[in-house]
């Protein structure tokens, strides 16, 4: 009697409570830290498959901080997103930094007689058309036709399974170069600027009202980087004797030149590599023509924060 009741209860719960499973695969060239919805799951070894099972509908963001993604700021985190109640899935890409490619493959079959549901999606470049740039905050009610990309759906009444692959091409994306304005500590009305738009060796780099001209467009990437004036062969240059109070200028770009070897940190400092010097707005003065300098990198110094 008791075992029969147990059997009935078990089959009842098994048929009403469909499970949801995320199979997560690391195809990147290194092990990667794996996060699900804010929680570190541990490191996923090269080629490892990790399975996360939920006993019902469970929303999830699945991502890694590998290759320059910052968990603290959310910057540079490519995310696989799942809105479980309506069986939606999607990818989100930070518009200024692409840390890793993601591919999502629903392992359920599309509903009988439908097309456009349950397709595989992948995003392997910063500008892929298959991704949101910000997490969607609302979702349309499901219908019998598929949602508009970059939202995708795989409606099912049974157990739900998705395969999520990091680095579907087997490699990390090359450093993402982005053309940006460099704003002092988040002030979008002020920009790092080449004085007088004189693109020549030695022209000072200063603070100026933003005007969206070529004198204020910089190509930069997270991590080790040149800070290049976009579309020119001139780079931000700290001079041959870098130190506190040295005025910044542009100079012809060279590879492996210490004066042009910067490191753009996740918290928006532009530091001269190996020198402990940071790009600095002298005294925080935002008046037009104040020439930028290098200064010893110091914590909580807003004069050294350059947002993009
Ligand atoms: C940006 O700088 C300008 C010039 O100093 C100032 O007037 C403005 O209030 C600043 N904006 C912000 C958001 O700090």
Coordinates of C-alpha atoms and ligand atoms in Angstrom, one line a residue:
X1 CA 0.0 0.0 0.0
X2 CA 2.7 2.4 1.0
X3 CA 4.9 1.7 -1.9
X4 CA 2.0 2.1 -4.3
X5 CA 1.2 5.5 -2.8
X6 CA 4.8 6.5 -3.2
X7 CA 4.7 5.4 -6.7
X8 CA 1.6 7.4 -7.5
X9 CA 3.1 10.5 -5.8
X10 CA 6.3 10.1 -7.7
X11 CA 4.7 9.8 -11.1
X12 CA 2.4 12.7 -10.3
X13 CA 5.3 15.0 -9.5
X14 CA 7.4 13.7 -12.3
X15 CA 4.7 14.5 -14.9
X16 CA 3.7 18.0 -13.5
X17 CA 7.1 19.3 -12.5
X18 CA 9.2 19.4 -15.6
X19 CA 12.9 19.9 -14.9
X20 CA 15.1 22.5 -16.6
X21 CA 18.7 21.7 -17.4
X22 CA 21.5 23.9 -18.5
X23 CA 24.4 21.9 -20.0
X24 CA 27.4 24.3 -20.1
X25 CA 30.5 23.5 -22.2
X26 CA 33.9 25.2 -22.2
X27 CA 35.4 25.3 -25.7
X28 CA 37.7 28.1 -24.8
X29 CA 41.5 27.6 -24.9
X30 CA 41.8 28.0 -21.1
X31 CA 39.8 27.1 -18.1
X32 CA 37.2 29.7 -17.3
X33 CA 35.3 30.8 -14.2
X34 CA 31.7 30.0 -14.6
X35 CA 28.9 32.1 -13.2
X36 CA 25.2 31.5 -13.1
X37 CA 23.0 34.5 -12.0
X38 CA 25.7 36.0 -9.8
X39 CA 27.0 32.9 -8.3
X40 CA 30.4 31.5 -9.1
X41 CA 30.0 27.8 -9.9
X42 CA 33.8 27.2 -10.0
X43 CA 36.3 26.9 -12.8
X44 CA 35.3 25.0 -15.9
X45 CA 38.2 23.1 -17.4
X46 CA 39.0 23.1 -21.1
X47 CA 36.4 20.7 -22.7
X48 CA 34.5 20.2 -19.5
X49 CA 30.7 19.9 -19.5
X50 CA 28.9 21.2 -16.5
X51 CA 25.3 20.5 -15.9
X52 CA 23.0 22.6 -13.7
X53 CA 19.5 21.1 -13.1
X54 CA 16.6 23.0 -11.7
X55 CA 13.4 21.3 -10.5
X56 CA 11.2 23.7 -12.4
X57 CA 11.2 26.8 -14.5
X58 CA 14.3 28.8 -13.5
X59 CA 15.5 32.0 -15.1
X60 CA 19.3 32.2 -15.5
X61 CA 22.1 34.4 -16.7
X62 CA 25.1 32.2 -17.6
X63 CA 28.5 33.9 -18.2
X64 CA 32.2 33.9 -17.5
X65 CA 34.6 36.6 -16.4
X66 CA 37.3 35.1 -18.6
X67 CA 39.2 37.2 -21.1
X68 CA 38.6 40.5 -19.4
X69 CA 35.0 40.3 -18.3
X70 CA 34.4 42.1 -15.0
X71 CA 31.9 40.6 -12.6
X72 CA 31.9 43.7 -10.4
X73 CA 31.0 46.2 -13.1
X74 CA 29.2 43.8 -15.4
X75 CA 31.4 45.2 -18.2
X76 CA 32.6 42.9 -20.8
X77 CA 30.3 40.0 -19.8
X78 CA 28.7 38.2 -22.7
X79 CA 25.7 36.4 -21.2
X80 CA 23.4 33.6 -22.1
X81 CA 19.9 34.7 -20.8
X82 CA 16.9 32.5 -20.1
X83 CA 13.4 33.7 -19.2
X84 CA 12.1 30.3 -18.2
X85 CA 8.4 31.0 -17.7
X86 CA 7.9 31.7 -21.4
X87 CA 10.8 29.5 -22.7
X88 CA 12.7 32.5 -24.0
X89 CA 16.5 32.5 -24.6
X90 CA 18.8 35.2 -25.8
X91 CA 22.4 36.5 -25.7
X92 CA 23.5 39.9 -24.3
X93 CA 26.8 41.6 -25.4
X94 CA 28.4 44.6 -23.7
X95 CA 28.6 47.1 -26.6
X96 CA 32.1 48.1 -25.8
X97 CA 33.8 44.9 -24.8
X98 CA 33.5 41.4 -26.0
X99 CA 35.0 38.9 -23.7
X100 CA 33.8 35.6 -25.1
X101 CA 31.6 34.1 -27.8
X102 CA 28.5 32.1 -26.8
X103 CA 26.3 29.6 -28.6
X104 CA 23.0 28.4 -27.3
X105 CA 21.5 25.2 -28.7
X106 CA 18.0 24.2 -27.4
X107 CA 18.0 20.4 -27.0
X108 CA 14.2 20.2 -27.2
X109 CA 12.4 19.7 -30.5
X110 CA 10.3 22.6 -31.8
X111 CA 6.6 22.2 -31.4
X112 CA 5.0 20.1 -34.1
X113 CA 4.0 22.0 -37.2
X114 CA 5.9 25.2 -36.3
X115 CA 9.0 26.8 -37.8
X116 CA 11.4 29.3 -36.3
X117 CA 11.3 27.9 -32.7
X118 CA 14.2 26.2 -30.9
X119 CA 16.9 27.3 -33.3
X120 CA 20.6 27.5 -32.4
X121 CA 21.9 31.0 -31.9
X122 CA 25.5 32.1 -31.6
X123 CA 27.3 35.5 -31.1
X124 CA 31.0 35.5 -31.9
X125 CA 31.6 39.2 -32.5
X126 CA 30.9 42.4 -30.8
X127 CA 28.5 43.5 -33.5
X128 CA 26.6 40.2 -34.0
X129 CA 22.9 40.8 -34.8
X130 CA 21.8 37.9 -32.6
X131 CA 22.4 39.7 -29.3
X132 CA 20.9 42.4 -27.1
X133 CA 23.2 45.2 -25.8
X134 CA 21.3 45.3 -22.5
X135 CA 19.3 42.8 -20.7
X136 CA 15.6 43.0 -21.7
X137 CA 13.4 44.2 -18.9
X138 CA 10.1 42.9 -20.2
X139 CA 9.1 40.0 -22.4
X140 CA 6.2 39.8 -24.9
X141 CA 3.5 37.3 -24.2
X142 CA 4.2 34.1 -26.0
X143 CA 2.3 33.5 -29.3
X144 CA 2.2 30.7 -31.9
X145 CA 4.8 32.6 -34.0
X146 CA 8.4 33.0 -32.9
X147 CA 9.4 36.3 -31.2
X148 CA 11.6 38.8 -33.1
X149 CA 15.3 38.3 -32.9
X150 CA 17.4 38.8 -30.8
X151 CA 14.8 37.1 -28.7
X152 CA 14.2 33.4 -29.3
X153 CA 11.9 30.8 -27.9
X154 CA 11.7 27.1 -27.5
X155 CA 8.2 26.4 -26.2
X156 CA 7.9 23.0 -24.6
X157 CA 5.7 21.2 -22.1
X158 CA 8.3 18.6 -21.2
X159 CA 11.7 18.8 -19.5
X160 CA 13.7 21.7 -21.0
X161 CA 17.4 21.4 -21.9
X162 CA 19.8 23.9 -23.4
X163 CA 23.4 23.5 -24.4
X164 CA 25.4 26.6 -23.7
X165 CA 28.9 26.7 -25.3
X166 CA 31.6 29.3 -24.5
X167 CA 34.0 30.1 -27.3
X168 CA 32.1 28.1 -30.0
X169 CA 35.0 28.7 -32.4
X170 CA 37.5 27.3 -29.9
X171 CA 39.3 30.7 -29.4
X172 CA 38.8 33.9 -27.4
X173 CA 38.0 36.9 -29.6
X174 CA 41.0 39.1 -30.3
X175 CA 41.1 42.2 -28.1
X176 CA 38.1 44.4 -28.9
X177 CA 39.2 47.7 -30.3
X178 CA 36.7 50.4 -29.8
X179 CA 36.5 53.9 -31.0
X180 CA 35.4 56.0 -28.0
X181 CA 35.5 59.4 -26.4
X182 CA 37.5 59.5 -23.2
X183 CA 35.5 61.3 -20.6
X184 CA 37.0 62.5 -17.3
X185 CA 35.3 60.5 -14.5
X186 CA 32.0 60.0 -16.3
X187 CA 31.5 63.6 -17.3
X188 CA 30.1 63.2 -20.8
X189 CA 30.5 66.9 -21.7
X190 CA 34.3 66.9 -21.4
X191 CA 36.6 64.9 -23.6
X192 CA 40.3 64.1 -24.0
X193 CA 41.2 66.2 -27.1
X194 CA 44.1 66.8 -29.4
X195 CA 44.8 70.5 -29.1
X196 CA 43.7 72.4 -32.2
X197 CA 43.1 69.1 -34.0
X198 CA 46.8 69.4 -35.1
X199 CA 47.6 65.8 -35.9
X200 CA 51.4 66.0 -35.6
X201 CA 54.2 64.8 -33.4
X202 CA 54.2 66.6 -30.1
X203 CA 50.7 68.2 -30.1
X204 CA 49.4 68.3 -26.5
X205 CA 46.5 66.2 -25.4
X206 CA 44.1 68.3 -23.3
X207 CA 40.6 68.4 -21.8
X208 CA 38.0 70.1 -23.9
X209 CA 34.3 70.4 -24.5
X210 CA 33.1 67.2 -26.3
X211 CA 32.4 68.0 -30.0
X212 CA 32.5 64.5 -31.6
X213 CA 35.4 65.5 -33.9
X214 CA 38.3 63.3 -35.0
X215 CA 40.4 65.1 -32.4
X216 CA 38.4 63.3 -29.7
X217 CA 38.0 59.8 -31.1
X218 CA 40.3 57.2 -29.6
X219 CA 40.8 53.6 -30.3
X220 CA 41.4 51.6 -27.2
X221 CA 40.9 48.1 -25.8
X222 CA 40.8 46.7 -22.3
X223 CA 44.1 45.4 -21.0
X224 CA 47.3 46.2 -22.7
X225 CA 46.6 48.8 -25.4
X226 CA 47.8 51.7 -27.4
X227 CA 45.6 54.7 -27.1
X228 CA 45.4 55.7 -30.8
X229 CA 43.7 58.6 -32.4
X230 CA 41.2 56.8 -34.6
X231 CA 41.9 56.8 -38.3
X232 CA 45.4 58.2 -37.8
X233 CA 48.8 56.8 -37.0
X234 CA 49.2 59.0 -33.8
X235 CA 49.1 57.6 -30.3
X236 CA 48.9 59.0 -26.8
X237 CA 52.5 59.3 -25.7
X238 CA 54.0 59.8 -22.3
X239 CA 57.4 60.8 -23.4
X240 CA 60.8 59.3 -23.0
X241 CA 61.2 60.2 -19.3
X242 CA 57.8 59.5 -17.9
X243 CA 57.0 60.8 -14.4
X244 CA 54.7 63.0 -12.3
X245 CA 53.5 66.1 -14.1
X246 CA 54.8 65.2 -17.6
X247 CA 52.4 66.7 -20.2
X248 CA 50.7 64.3 -22.6
X249 CA 51.0 64.6 -26.3
X250 CA 50.4 62.6 -29.5
X251 CA 53.3 61.0 -31.4
X252 CA 53.6 58.6 -34.3
X253 CA 52.5 55.1 -33.1
X254 CA 55.1 52.5 -32.5
X255 CA 54.8 48.9 -31.4
X256 CA 56.6 48.0 -28.2
X257 CA 57.3 51.7 -27.3
X258 CA 57.1 52.0 -23.5
X259 CA 55.8 55.6 -23.8
X260 CA 52.8 54.3 -25.7
X261 CA 52.2 51.0 -23.8
X262 CA 49.2 51.6 -21.7
X263 CA 46.9 49.4 -19.7
X264 CA 43.2 50.1 -19.6
X265 CA 41.9 48.7 -16.4
X266 CA 38.4 47.4 -15.7
X267 CA 37.9 50.4 -13.4
X268 CA 38.7 52.9 -16.1
X269 CA 42.2 53.9 -15.4
X270 CA 44.7 54.3 -18.2
X271 CA 48.1 53.3 -16.7
X272 CA 51.5 53.4 -18.3
X273 CA 52.5 49.7 -18.2
X274 CA 54.9 48.8 -15.5
X275 CA 55.4 52.4 -14.4
X276 CA 52.8 53.0 -11.7
X277 CA 51.8 56.2 -13.6
X278 CA 48.2 57.0 -14.7
X279 CA 46.7 59.3 -17.2
X280 CA 45.6 62.2 -15.0
X281 CA 43.6 65.4 -15.3
X282 CA 45.8 68.0 -13.5
X283 CA 44.0 69.0 -10.3
X284 CA 40.8 67.8 -11.7
X285 CA 40.4 71.1 -13.5
X286 CA 37.8 70.7 -16.3
X287 CA 38.5 74.0 -18.0
X288 CA 39.2 73.8 -21.7
X289 CA 42.9 73.4 -22.6
X290 CA 44.1 71.9 -19.4
X291 CA 46.8 69.6 -20.7
X292 CA 46.6 66.0 -19.4
X293 CA 49.6 64.5 -17.6
X294 CA 50.8 61.3 -16.1
X295 CA 50.8 61.1 -12.3
X296 CA 51.5 58.3 -9.8
X297 CA 48.4 56.0 -9.8
X298 CA 46.5 56.4 -6.5
X299 CA 43.4 54.8 -5.2
X300 CA 40.1 56.7 -5.3
X301 CA 41.6 59.5 -7.4
X302 CA 38.9 60.6 -9.7
X303 CA 41.3 62.7 -11.7
X304 CA 42.6 59.3 -13.0
X305 CA 39.3 57.9 -14.1
X306 CA 38.6 57.9 -17.8
X307 CA 35.2 56.5 -18.8
X308 CA 34.2 55.4 -22.3
Ligands
LIG1 C1 31.0 68.3 -16.4 O1 31.9 69.3 -16.4 C2 31.3 70.6 -16.6 C3 32.5 71.6 -16.8 O2 33.2 71.7 -15.6 C4 30.4 70.9 -15.5 O3 29.8 72.2 -15.7 C5 29.3 69.9 -15.4 O4 28.5 70.1 -14.3 C6 30.0 68.5 -15.3 N1 29.0 67.5 -15.4 C7 28.9 66.5 -14.5 C8 27.8 65.5 -14.8 O5 29.7 66.4 -13.6

